[in-house]
């Protein structure tokens, strides 16, 4: 697999590159800003771009914007965003547009090498990888929220689903059988009035449909 | 060791004596200089200025400011009293209508001559006093017939009287000088309201500067920590993670040590992240109040219903105050209120921002005790905002903050 990386902190870039290389991933370009990243993606057409959210020149959300551009212009390149903090709004920005080939993890997750490499492979294969903290933010209860109708177990299943796990992964994480997972998921879809569908994308939508839109408007759902 | 100490005492004692002698002397010189100025001023203004001729009007308008300036110099040079210049309004008509244009005339025509007369009395008093005290020295110079016609006791009486006059004069000269200073400050300087107005203006500007500087400083520290310590820690954790992943044959005790270091590094990252976010959340700058507040609402333990209505973005300092108000208020809700639900409402109404945080908890919050509420009130006050807390025992608690959005 080939990957490009955009991260302005040299130390961390070296670390991430080492982790990727240890997993046999070929890092074809290392950039330190969004512009360089877009050039590198255009040139190399890699399967994956690992992107820091906050980069020069503005040090705000350059990475998020670059990720949206990459997913739109180069559908073959999956994007894994790394961030110092979790911002539910950034995740919502990304996931309302693209539910495949996208990931959003805290930087310190790179330190758990095996899990990080798992997430990298899942994203590159067209899946999703969301940081548990992102998921927690996405699942926060609101008043009159249909999510209130879920049982505790179903909420846990939904959370694991949102992190991008497969049914087997959920079963393993929650120590229940795979058929029980399937039953919970059907129940979740029913309670959230989602039409039955087999694609993974719908699974993330289950989480996202309760997120409010962007901008400074009414926040209440 | 005792040397410098004793020297200091002597020095200060000497200084006190010199000041005690110097003060009436300075007051007298100051008053003496005032007399001719007041006389010339009043005479010129009365003789040339008052008759309603065009030349008179010009003199009236030009001579008074000049006289005022000379008087101001007298106050500063001779008595160390600084009378700040008056700020005249722009435009001739406004200037003619302004009180500060006409107040000096009252001084030059009435108070100046009056106080000048008192000053003259002081100067004469000194001369008379000295003459009376020393009369036994020069009585022999008087013509013989005068000396014989006088009662000898009169000389003793003169001397005693002179001593009394000289004893009273330092106080009298200081009193007249004080009167002169009062008149100068009130009639030659700017109006008291004017001075206060100017002071408020200066204070408002400097306070805004301080608030902005503190805000900028927090942002800078946040940036520094983000670019420095945080990245280093993450890199450290990544390297330790790599060591664990790529060296499976490590002896078990070495492995344990690395695992512990790995866990410690990750814990340090979490702690530092919380700290840095408390300093200034980056998302506030990027996406504004609504996005930043939904972050807090999402992290809150107590379920929060959030409503943000903002027709336009408030100034950054106001945004920061609103953000930290909600953050601190919700932290209080989680810590003390035992509430089951909370509401946060942020509403922009053109020139102000209203923030309301409500919870259905036990109430009894008090802005006057040492809790975070007091800090919030101070934060609000730093941008001329106002915080009100309504929290009866038994709840519910409502905190309202009103922040003006001056651009």
mmCIF file of C-alpha atoms in Angstrom, chain A residues 64-142:
data_model
loop_
_atom_site.group_PDB
_atom_site.id
_atom_site.type_symbol
_atom_site.label_atom_id
_atom_site.label_comp_id
_atom_site.label_asym_id
_atom_site.label_seq_id
_atom_site.Cartn_x
_atom_site.Cartn_y
_atom_site.Cartn_z
ATOM 1 C CA UNK A 64 -10.193 19.051 7.309
ATOM 2 C CA UNK A 65 -10.614 21.227 4.236
ATOM 3 C CA UNK A 66 -7.827 19.420 2.404
ATOM 4 C CA UNK A 67 -9.465 16.089 3.287
ATOM 5 C CA UNK A 68 -12.744 17.213 1.728
ATOM 6 C CA UNK A 69 -10.905 18.271 -1.444
ATOM 7 C CA UNK A 70 -9.031 14.971 -1.655
ATOM 8 C CA UNK A 71 -12.153 12.854 -1.180
ATOM 9 C CA UNK A 72 -13.945 14.860 -3.869
ATOM 10 C CA UNK A 73 -11.177 15.019 -6.466
ATOM 11 C CA UNK A 74 -9.341 11.762 -5.845
ATOM 12 C CA UNK A 75 -11.912 9.159 -4.809
ATOM 13 C CA UNK A 76 -9.194 6.509 -4.842
ATOM 14 C CA UNK A 77 -7.380 8.121 -1.931
ATOM 15 C CA UNK A 78 -8.734 7.488 1.547
ATOM 16 C CA UNK A 79 -8.008 10.116 4.212
ATOM 17 C CA UNK A 80 -7.107 9.540 7.835
ATOM 18 C CA UNK A 81 -7.120 12.756 9.844
ATOM 19 C CA UNK A 82 -5.036 13.117 12.966
ATOM 20 C CA UNK A 83 -5.854 15.757 15.526
ATOM 21 C CA UNK A 84 -4.677 16.934 18.916
ATOM 22 C CA UNK A 85 -8.281 17.403 20.037
ATOM 23 C CA UNK A 86 -11.580 15.976 19.111
ATOM 24 C CA UNK A 87 -13.979 18.450 17.610
ATOM 25 C CA UNK A 88 -17.373 16.963 16.924
ATOM 26 C CA UNK A 89 -17.962 19.659 14.348
ATOM 27 C CA UNK A 90 -14.964 18.639 12.221
ATOM 28 C CA UNK A 91 -16.045 15.018 12.309
ATOM 29 C CA UNK A 92 -19.574 16.012 11.350
ATOM 30 C CA UNK A 93 -18.226 18.122 8.450
ATOM 31 C CA UNK A 94 -16.368 15.135 7.065
ATOM 32 C CA UNK A 95 -18.884 12.431 7.728
ATOM 33 C CA UNK A 96 -21.983 14.194 6.479
ATOM 34 C CA UNK A 97 -20.324 14.278 3.053
ATOM 35 C CA UNK A 98 -18.322 11.085 2.987
ATOM 36 C CA UNK A 99 -19.064 7.908 4.868
ATOM 37 C CA UNK A 100 -16.366 5.797 3.270
ATOM 38 C CA UNK A 101 -12.601 5.924 3.197
ATOM 39 C CA UNK A 102 -12.417 8.418 5.984
ATOM 40 C CA UNK A 103 -10.960 8.365 9.474
ATOM 41 C CA UNK A 104 -10.602 10.806 12.342
ATOM 42 C CA UNK A 105 -8.302 9.862 15.211
ATOM 43 C CA UNK A 106 -6.550 11.616 18.050
ATOM 44 C CA UNK A 107 -2.799 11.862 17.539
ATOM 45 C CA UNK A 108 -1.998 9.812 20.601
ATOM 46 C CA UNK A 109 -3.751 6.789 19.046
ATOM 47 C CA UNK A 110 -0.698 6.435 16.805
ATOM 48 C CA UNK A 111 1.140 5.300 19.918
ATOM 49 C CA UNK A 112 -1.036 2.169 20.125
ATOM 50 C CA UNK A 113 0.698 0.837 17.074
ATOM 51 C CA UNK A 114 -1.314 -2.317 16.373
ATOM 52 C CA UNK A 115 -4.708 -0.595 16.728
ATOM 53 C CA UNK A 116 -3.551 2.365 14.678
ATOM 54 C CA UNK A 117 -2.350 0.142 11.852
ATOM 55 C CA UNK A 118 -5.723 -1.640 11.991
ATOM 56 C CA UNK A 119 -7.514 1.689 11.621
ATOM 57 C CA UNK A 120 -5.207 2.688 8.754
ATOM 58 C CA UNK A 121 -5.953 -0.504 6.846
ATOM 59 C CA UNK A 122 -9.687 -0.197 7.487
ATOM 60 C CA UNK A 123 -9.791 3.370 6.163
ATOM 61 C CA UNK A 124 -7.618 2.546 3.137
ATOM 62 C CA UNK A 125 -9.997 -0.320 2.352
ATOM 63 C CA UNK A 126 -12.897 2.149 2.187
ATOM 64 C CA UNK A 127 -14.094 1.859 5.764
ATOM 65 C CA UNK A 128 -14.217 4.379 8.567
ATOM 66 C CA UNK A 129 -12.236 4.836 11.749
ATOM 67 C CA UNK A 130 -13.515 7.244 14.327
ATOM 68 C CA UNK A 131 -11.819 7.987 17.590
ATOM 69 C CA UNK A 132 -13.790 6.738 20.603
ATOM 70 C CA UNK A 133 -13.853 10.347 21.837
ATOM 71 C CA UNK A 134 -15.420 11.494 18.564
ATOM 72 C CA UNK A 135 -18.027 8.803 18.881
ATOM 73 C CA UNK A 136 -18.742 9.788 22.460
ATOM 74 C CA UNK A 137 -19.359 13.350 21.294
ATOM 75 C CA UNK A 138 -21.544 12.221 18.424
ATOM 76 C CA UNK A 139 -23.645 10.093 20.749
ATOM 77 C CA UNK A 140 -24.290 12.662 23.427
ATOM 78 C CA UNK A 141 -27.904 12.647 24.414
ATOM 79 C CA UNK A 142 -30.156 15.528 23.553
#
